[in-house]
Short mmCIF file of C-alpha atoms in Angstrom, two decimals:
data_model
loop_
_atom_site.label_atom_id
_atom_site.label_comp_id
_atom_site.label_asym_id
_atom_site.label_seq_id
_atom_site.Cartn_x
_atom_site.Cartn_y
_atom_site.Cartn_z
CA MET A 184 -2.01 -11.76 29.37
CA LYS A 185 0.46 -13.04 26.75
CA LEU A 186 -1.79 -16.06 26.19
CA LEU A 187 -4.79 -13.78 25.60
CA VAL A 188 -2.81 -11.78 23.05
CA ASP A 189 -1.87 -14.98 21.22
CA GLN A 190 -5.53 -16.05 21.16
CA PHE A 191 -6.51 -12.61 19.83
CA LEU A 192 -3.93 -12.82 17.02
CA LEU A 193 -5.25 -16.27 16.05
CA HIS A 194 -8.72 -14.73 15.97
CA LEU A 195 -7.45 -11.99 13.62
CA LYS A 196 -5.82 -14.51 11.30
CA ALA A 197 -9.18 -16.24 10.92
CA GLN A 198 -10.78 -12.98 9.72
CA ARG A 199 -10.59 -12.37 5.96
CA ASN A 200 -10.51 -8.57 6.33
CA PHE A 201 -7.15 -8.62 8.16
CA SER A 202 -4.04 -8.95 5.99
CA LYS A 203 -0.85 -10.71 7.08
CA ASN A 204 0.91 -7.34 7.35
CA THR A 205 -1.82 -6.00 9.66
CA VAL A 206 -1.61 -9.05 11.92
CA LYS A 207 2.17 -8.75 12.02
CA ALA A 208 1.95 -5.05 12.94
CA TYR A 209 -0.64 -5.77 15.66
CA GLN A 210 1.60 -8.50 17.07
CA PHE A 211 4.49 -6.04 17.38
CA ASP A 212 2.31 -3.26 18.82
CA LEU A 213 0.66 -5.52 21.40
CA GLY A 214 4.05 -6.89 22.43
CA GLU A 215 5.10 -3.32 23.09
CA PHE A 216 1.89 -2.69 25.04
CA LEU A 217 2.48 -5.75 27.23
CA GLN A 218 5.94 -4.45 28.07
CA TYR A 219 4.45 -1.10 29.08
CA ALA A 220 1.72 -2.80 31.16
CA ALA A 221 4.34 -4.93 32.94
CA ALA A 222 6.49 -1.87 33.67
CA SER A 223 3.37 -0.13 35.03
CA LYS A 224 2.76 -3.17 37.28
CA ALA A 225 -0.70 -3.79 35.84
CA ALA A 226 -1.99 -7.00 37.47
CA GLY A 227 -3.38 -9.09 34.62
CA VAL A 228 -6.68 -8.15 32.96
CA LYS A 229 -7.81 -6.41 36.17
CA GLY A 230 -5.13 -3.80 35.58
CA LEU A 231 -6.49 -2.89 32.14
CA ASP A 232 -8.22 0.30 33.17
CA ARG A 233 -8.68 3.79 31.74
CA LEU A 234 -5.67 5.14 33.64
CA LEU A 235 -3.39 2.55 32.02
CA MET A 236 -4.71 3.42 28.54
CA ARG A 237 -4.20 7.15 29.06
CA GLY A 238 -0.67 6.48 30.26
CA TYR A 239 0.09 4.26 27.26
CA ILE A 240 -1.19 6.86 24.76
CA ALA A 241 0.98 9.49 26.47
CA PHE A 242 3.95 7.10 26.42
CA ILE A 243 3.83 6.41 22.67
CA SER A 244 3.02 10.08 21.93
CA ASP A 245 6.21 11.18 23.73
CA ARG A 246 8.26 8.99 21.39
CA LYS A 247 7.37 11.37 18.54
CA VAL A 248 6.19 8.67 16.14
CA SER A 249 4.17 9.69 13.09
CA ARG A 250 0.44 10.27 13.48
CA ASN A 251 -0.41 7.18 11.42
CA THR A 252 1.92 4.98 13.52
CA LEU A 253 0.41 6.39 16.71
CA LEU A 254 -3.13 5.63 15.50
CA ARG A 255 -2.13 2.12 14.41
CA LYS A 256 -0.71 1.33 17.85
CA ILE A 257 -3.83 2.66 19.57
CA SER A 258 -6.03 0.71 17.13
CA ALA A 259 -4.19 -2.52 17.95
CA VAL A 260 -4.78 -2.09 21.69
CA ARG A 261 -8.41 -0.99 21.20
CA SER A 262 -9.12 -4.03 19.04
CA PHE A 263 -7.57 -6.24 21.74
CA MET A 264 -9.77 -4.59 24.39
CA THR A 265 -12.87 -5.13 22.23
CA TYR A 266 -11.93 -8.80 21.89
CA LEU A 267 -11.52 -9.14 25.68
CA LEU A 268 -14.88 -7.43 26.19
CA GLU A 269 -16.66 -9.72 23.69
CA THR A 270 -15.13 -12.85 25.22
CA GLY A 271 -16.06 -11.81 28.75
CA GLN A 272 -12.47 -11.30 29.97
CA ILE A 273 -13.21 -7.70 31.03
CA GLU A 274 -16.50 -6.06 32.05
CA SER A 275 -16.10 -2.58 30.54
CA ASP A 276 -14.15 -0.90 27.76
CA PRO A 277 -11.16 0.98 29.26
CA PHE A 278 -11.14 3.27 26.20
CA ASP A 279 -14.53 4.77 27.13
CA LEU A 280 -14.36 8.57 27.54
CA ILE A 281 -10.80 8.66 26.15
CA THR A 282 -10.28 11.12 23.28
CA ILE A 283 -8.37 9.48 20.44
CA PRO A 284 -6.25 11.68 18.12
CA LYS A 285 -7.79 12.09 14.68
CA LYS A 286 -6.14 10.79 11.55
CA GLU A 287 -4.02 13.39 9.81
CA LYS A 288 -5.36 14.26 6.36
CA ARG A 289 -2.53 14.94 3.96
CA LEU A 290 -2.87 15.47 0.25
CA PRO A 291 -1.08 12.64 -1.55
CA ARG A 292 2.00 13.34 -3.65
CA PHE A 293 1.54 12.60 -7.31
CA LEU A 294 3.24 13.10 -10.67
CA THR A 295 1.92 15.41 -13.35
CA GLU A 296 1.03 13.85 -16.70
CA GLY A 297 4.13 15.58 -18.12
CA GLU A 298 6.33 13.95 -15.48
CA VAL A 299 4.84 10.53 -16.26
CA GLY A 300 5.65 11.06 -19.94
CA ARG A 301 9.20 12.08 -19.07
CA LEU A 302 9.63 9.02 -16.87
CA GLN A 303 8.44 6.80 -19.71
CA ASP A 304 10.73 8.43 -22.28
CA TYR A 305 13.87 8.18 -20.15
CA ASN A 306 13.22 4.55 -19.20
CA LEU A 307 12.00 3.17 -22.52
CA PRO A 308 13.99 -0.01 -23.35
CA SER A 309 16.07 0.51 -26.48
CA GLU A 310 16.19 -2.19 -29.17
CA VAL A 311 19.77 -1.09 -29.87
CA ASP A 312 20.72 -2.39 -26.44
CA ALA A 313 18.87 -5.69 -26.88
CA ARG A 314 22.10 -7.68 -26.60
CA GLU A 315 23.09 -6.03 -23.33
CA LYS A 316 22.64 -7.84 -20.02
CA ASP A 317 20.55 -5.01 -18.57
CA TYR A 318 18.01 -5.12 -21.40
CA TYR A 319 15.93 -7.81 -19.66
CA TYR A 320 15.76 -5.75 -16.47
CA SER A 321 14.86 -2.56 -18.35
CA LEU A 322 11.97 -4.45 -19.98
CA ARG A 323 10.85 -5.69 -16.55
CA ASP A 324 11.09 -2.26 -14.93
CA TYR A 325 9.24 -0.54 -17.77
CA ALA A 326 6.46 -3.17 -17.76
CA LEU A 327 6.18 -2.88 -13.97
CA PHE A 328 5.76 0.90 -14.13
CA GLU A 329 3.24 0.77 -16.99
CA LEU A 330 1.15 -1.84 -15.17
CA MET A 331 1.13 0.01 -11.85
CA TYR A 332 0.34 3.35 -13.50
CA SER A 333 -2.36 1.90 -15.78
CA SER A 334 -4.14 0.03 -12.99
CA GLY A 335 -3.30 1.94 -9.79
CA LEU A 336 -1.80 -1.06 -8.01
CA ARG A 337 -0.20 -1.07 -4.59
CA ARG A 338 3.38 -2.32 -4.63
CA SER A 339 2.39 -5.37 -2.56
CA GLU A 340 -0.29 -6.18 -5.13
CA ALA A 341 2.16 -5.91 -8.04
CA ALA A 342 4.71 -8.04 -6.18
CA GLY A 343 2.10 -10.73 -5.48
CA LEU A 344 1.00 -11.14 -9.10
CA ASN A 345 1.57 -14.46 -10.86
CA VAL A 346 1.79 -15.03 -14.60
CA GLY A 347 -1.66 -16.66 -14.55
CA ASP A 348 -3.23 -13.54 -13.01
CA LEU A 349 -2.89 -11.70 -16.33
CA ASP A 350 -5.62 -12.08 -18.94
CA MET A 351 -3.86 -10.97 -22.10
CA PHE A 352 -6.98 -11.34 -24.26
CA SER A 353 -9.47 -9.28 -22.27
CA GLY A 354 -6.91 -6.87 -20.78
CA PHE A 355 -7.52 -7.53 -17.09
CA ALA A 356 -5.42 -8.57 -14.11
CA ARG A 357 -6.62 -10.47 -11.02
CA VAL A 358 -5.24 -8.70 -7.96
CA MET A 359 -5.19 -9.74 -4.31
CA GLY A 360 -5.66 -6.55 -2.30
CA LYS A 361 -5.78 -5.66 1.39
CA GLY A 362 -7.62 -8.10 3.61
CA SER A 363 -7.17 -10.84 0.98
CA LYS A 364 -9.86 -9.22 -1.16
CA GLU A 365 -9.65 -10.17 -4.81
CA ARG A 366 -10.54 -7.75 -7.58
CA LEU A 367 -10.22 -7.45 -11.36
CA VAL A 368 -8.48 -4.35 -12.67
CA PRO A 369 -8.29 -3.17 -16.29
CA VAL A 370 -4.84 -3.01 -17.90
CA ASN A 371 -4.46 -0.64 -20.84
CA ASP A 372 -2.97 -1.60 -24.23
CA LYS A 373 0.34 0.18 -23.60
CA ALA A 374 0.91 -1.75 -20.38
CA MET A 375 -0.08 -5.03 -22.02
CA GLU A 376 2.37 -4.42 -24.84
CA ALA A 377 5.16 -3.76 -22.32
CA LEU A 378 4.22 -6.91 -20.37
CA ARG A 379 4.30 -9.06 -23.55
CA ALA A 380 7.77 -7.72 -24.42
CA TYR A 381 8.99 -8.54 -20.92
CA LEU A 382 7.44 -12.03 -20.85
CA ASP A 383 8.94 -12.84 -24.26
CA THR A 384 12.38 -12.64 -22.61
CA ARG A 385 11.42 -15.03 -19.79
CA PRO A 386 12.41 -18.72 -19.97
CA LYS A 387 9.68 -20.95 -21.38
CA PRO A 388 7.31 -22.48 -20.49
CA LEU A 389 5.66 -19.79 -18.40
CA ALA A 390 3.69 -21.66 -15.74
CA HIS A 391 0.61 -19.85 -14.41
CA GLY A 392 1.81 -20.14 -10.82
CA LEU A 393 5.18 -18.46 -11.43
CA PRO A 394 5.73 -14.90 -10.12
CA LEU A 395 5.07 -12.28 -12.79
CA PHE A 396 8.00 -10.06 -11.79
CA LEU A 397 11.32 -11.71 -10.92
CA ASN A 398 14.37 -10.30 -9.14
CA ASN A 399 17.97 -10.89 -10.22
CA ARG A 400 17.97 -14.25 -8.35
CA ASN A 401 14.89 -15.44 -10.26
CA GLY A 402 12.76 -15.17 -7.12
CA ARG A 403 9.65 -13.07 -6.58
CA LEU A 404 10.29 -9.33 -6.71
CA THR A 405 9.46 -7.81 -3.31
CA GLY A 406 7.78 -4.52 -2.44
CA ALA A 407 11.15 -3.15 -1.29
CA GLY A 408 12.65 -4.19 -4.63
CA ILE A 409 9.90 -2.33 -6.49
CA ALA A 410 10.62 0.81 -4.44
CA LEU A 411 14.31 0.62 -5.40
CA ILE A 412 13.43 0.17 -9.08
CA PHE A 413 11.19 3.25 -9.06
CA LYS A 414 13.86 5.27 -7.27
CA ARG A 415 16.34 4.29 -9.99
CA MET A 416 13.86 5.17 -12.73
CA ALA A 417 13.27 8.62 -11.21
CA ARG A 418 17.02 9.23 -10.99
CA ARG A 419 17.41 8.24 -14.65
CA ALA A 420 14.69 10.73 -15.60
CA ARG A 421 16.53 13.42 -13.55
CA PHE A 422 13.65 14.04 -11.14
CA ALA A 423 14.45 16.66 -8.52
CA ARG A 424 11.87 15.29 -6.05
CA PRO A 425 11.46 11.72 -4.79
CA MET A 426 9.13 9.21 -6.43
CA ASN A 427 7.86 5.96 -4.95
CA PRO A 428 5.32 3.27 -5.91
CA HIS A 429 2.58 4.91 -3.85
CA SER A 430 3.00 8.25 -5.65
CA VAL A 431 2.44 6.37 -8.94
CA ARG A 432 -0.80 4.96 -7.50
CA HIS A 433 -1.82 8.48 -6.45
CA SER A 434 -0.97 9.74 -9.94
CA PHE A 435 -3.22 7.11 -11.51
CA ALA A 436 -6.19 8.15 -9.35
CA THR A 437 -5.63 11.88 -9.83
CA HIS A 438 -5.24 11.63 -13.61
CA MET A 439 -8.33 9.42 -13.90
CA LEU A 440 -10.44 12.03 -12.07
CA ASP A 441 -8.86 14.86 -14.08
CA ARG A 442 -9.96 13.09 -17.27
CA GLY A 443 -13.56 12.79 -16.10
CA CYS A 444 -13.73 9.34 -14.47
CA ASP A 445 -16.32 9.09 -11.68
CA LEU A 446 -15.24 8.64 -8.07
CA LYS A 447 -17.02 5.31 -7.57
CA THR A 448 -15.17 3.69 -10.48
CA VAL A 449 -11.82 4.96 -9.18
CA GLN A 450 -12.70 3.55 -5.74
CA GLU A 451 -13.36 0.11 -7.25
CA MET A 452 -10.14 0.11 -9.27
CA LEU A 453 -8.06 1.18 -6.27
CA GLY A 454 -9.71 -1.44 -4.05
CA HIS A 455 -10.73 1.08 -1.38
CA LYS A 456 -13.24 -0.23 1.14
CA ASN A 457 -14.79 3.19 1.82
CA LEU A 458 -15.53 5.99 -0.63
CA GLN A 459 -14.18 8.48 1.94
CA THR A 460 -10.66 7.12 1.33
CA THR A 461 -10.99 7.90 -2.37
CA GLU A 462 -12.52 11.35 -1.82
CA ILE A 463 -9.13 12.83 -0.94
CA TYR A 464 -8.31 12.80 -4.66
CA THR A 465 -11.16 15.21 -5.35
CA HIS A 466 -9.32 17.71 -3.12
CA VAL A 467 -6.15 17.12 -5.13
CA SER A 468 -7.97 17.81 -8.39
CA LEU A 469 -9.66 20.90 -6.92
CA GLN A 470 -6.32 22.20 -5.67
CA ARG A 471 -4.82 21.77 -9.15
CA LEU A 472 -7.79 23.60 -10.68
CA LYS A 473 -7.23 26.53 -8.27
CA GLU A 474 -3.52 26.67 -9.16
CA VAL A 475 -4.31 26.79 -12.87
CA TYR A 476 -6.91 29.54 -12.27
CA ASP A 477 -4.44 31.58 -10.15
CA LYS A 478 -1.83 31.42 -12.92
#
């Protein structure tokens, strides 16, 4: 069965709509499933029946993982079963007649426009401190925030940007999203100004293939590094509640809809595959409207 899993993962890697992170997560989840199947004494593919699947769902549910993690693990095994069915390894889908838990719909956390302004004010690089060692990093952090807020980027997308992905003249950035899907996103003038100030402090020449955002070891800034930067920025602005890169992305979408942008345009800028994913922000805007009316 391990060989079949390896073949399935190679099949996933060949598909453009599966990102490296998704393949890595599926590899971990299927490894866990194989351990469960072995402990249940399932004899090869013949042991992949409905009873085994029910037992596995109950097993991971008892571990009290989050709903999204639970659904991801089930999705990994279901995709593997579909692959075995299509390649003739099994004759029927063992997930038939099994009720799968539904995805939990939670309203995304976002910042108000006032909170965004406060964050900008407290983290604005000061020319007085231009000689200080931290000035370069404050320019980087400010440019990073402005770019992500102006364009609604995921942290992985911001981390993956190269210098050549920015078009300073037309005000666009070329972004590699989920499933290796490329899209162009608009970058507003304020973000472009912050990016120019940051790039002016970088060693020259600036090759197009160099990472746009560098860490303190002159390597590519990672998604985890971006999360730490935003946490530090929120602390500097004396935020009482947590802020992370994804809440900035949510803020972008919510504020765009609040200002009259249509849902389809927001979907394209966020890089959502389905409009249903973007529709959750209409509930956020409606909830805000109700709160204002109640007051």
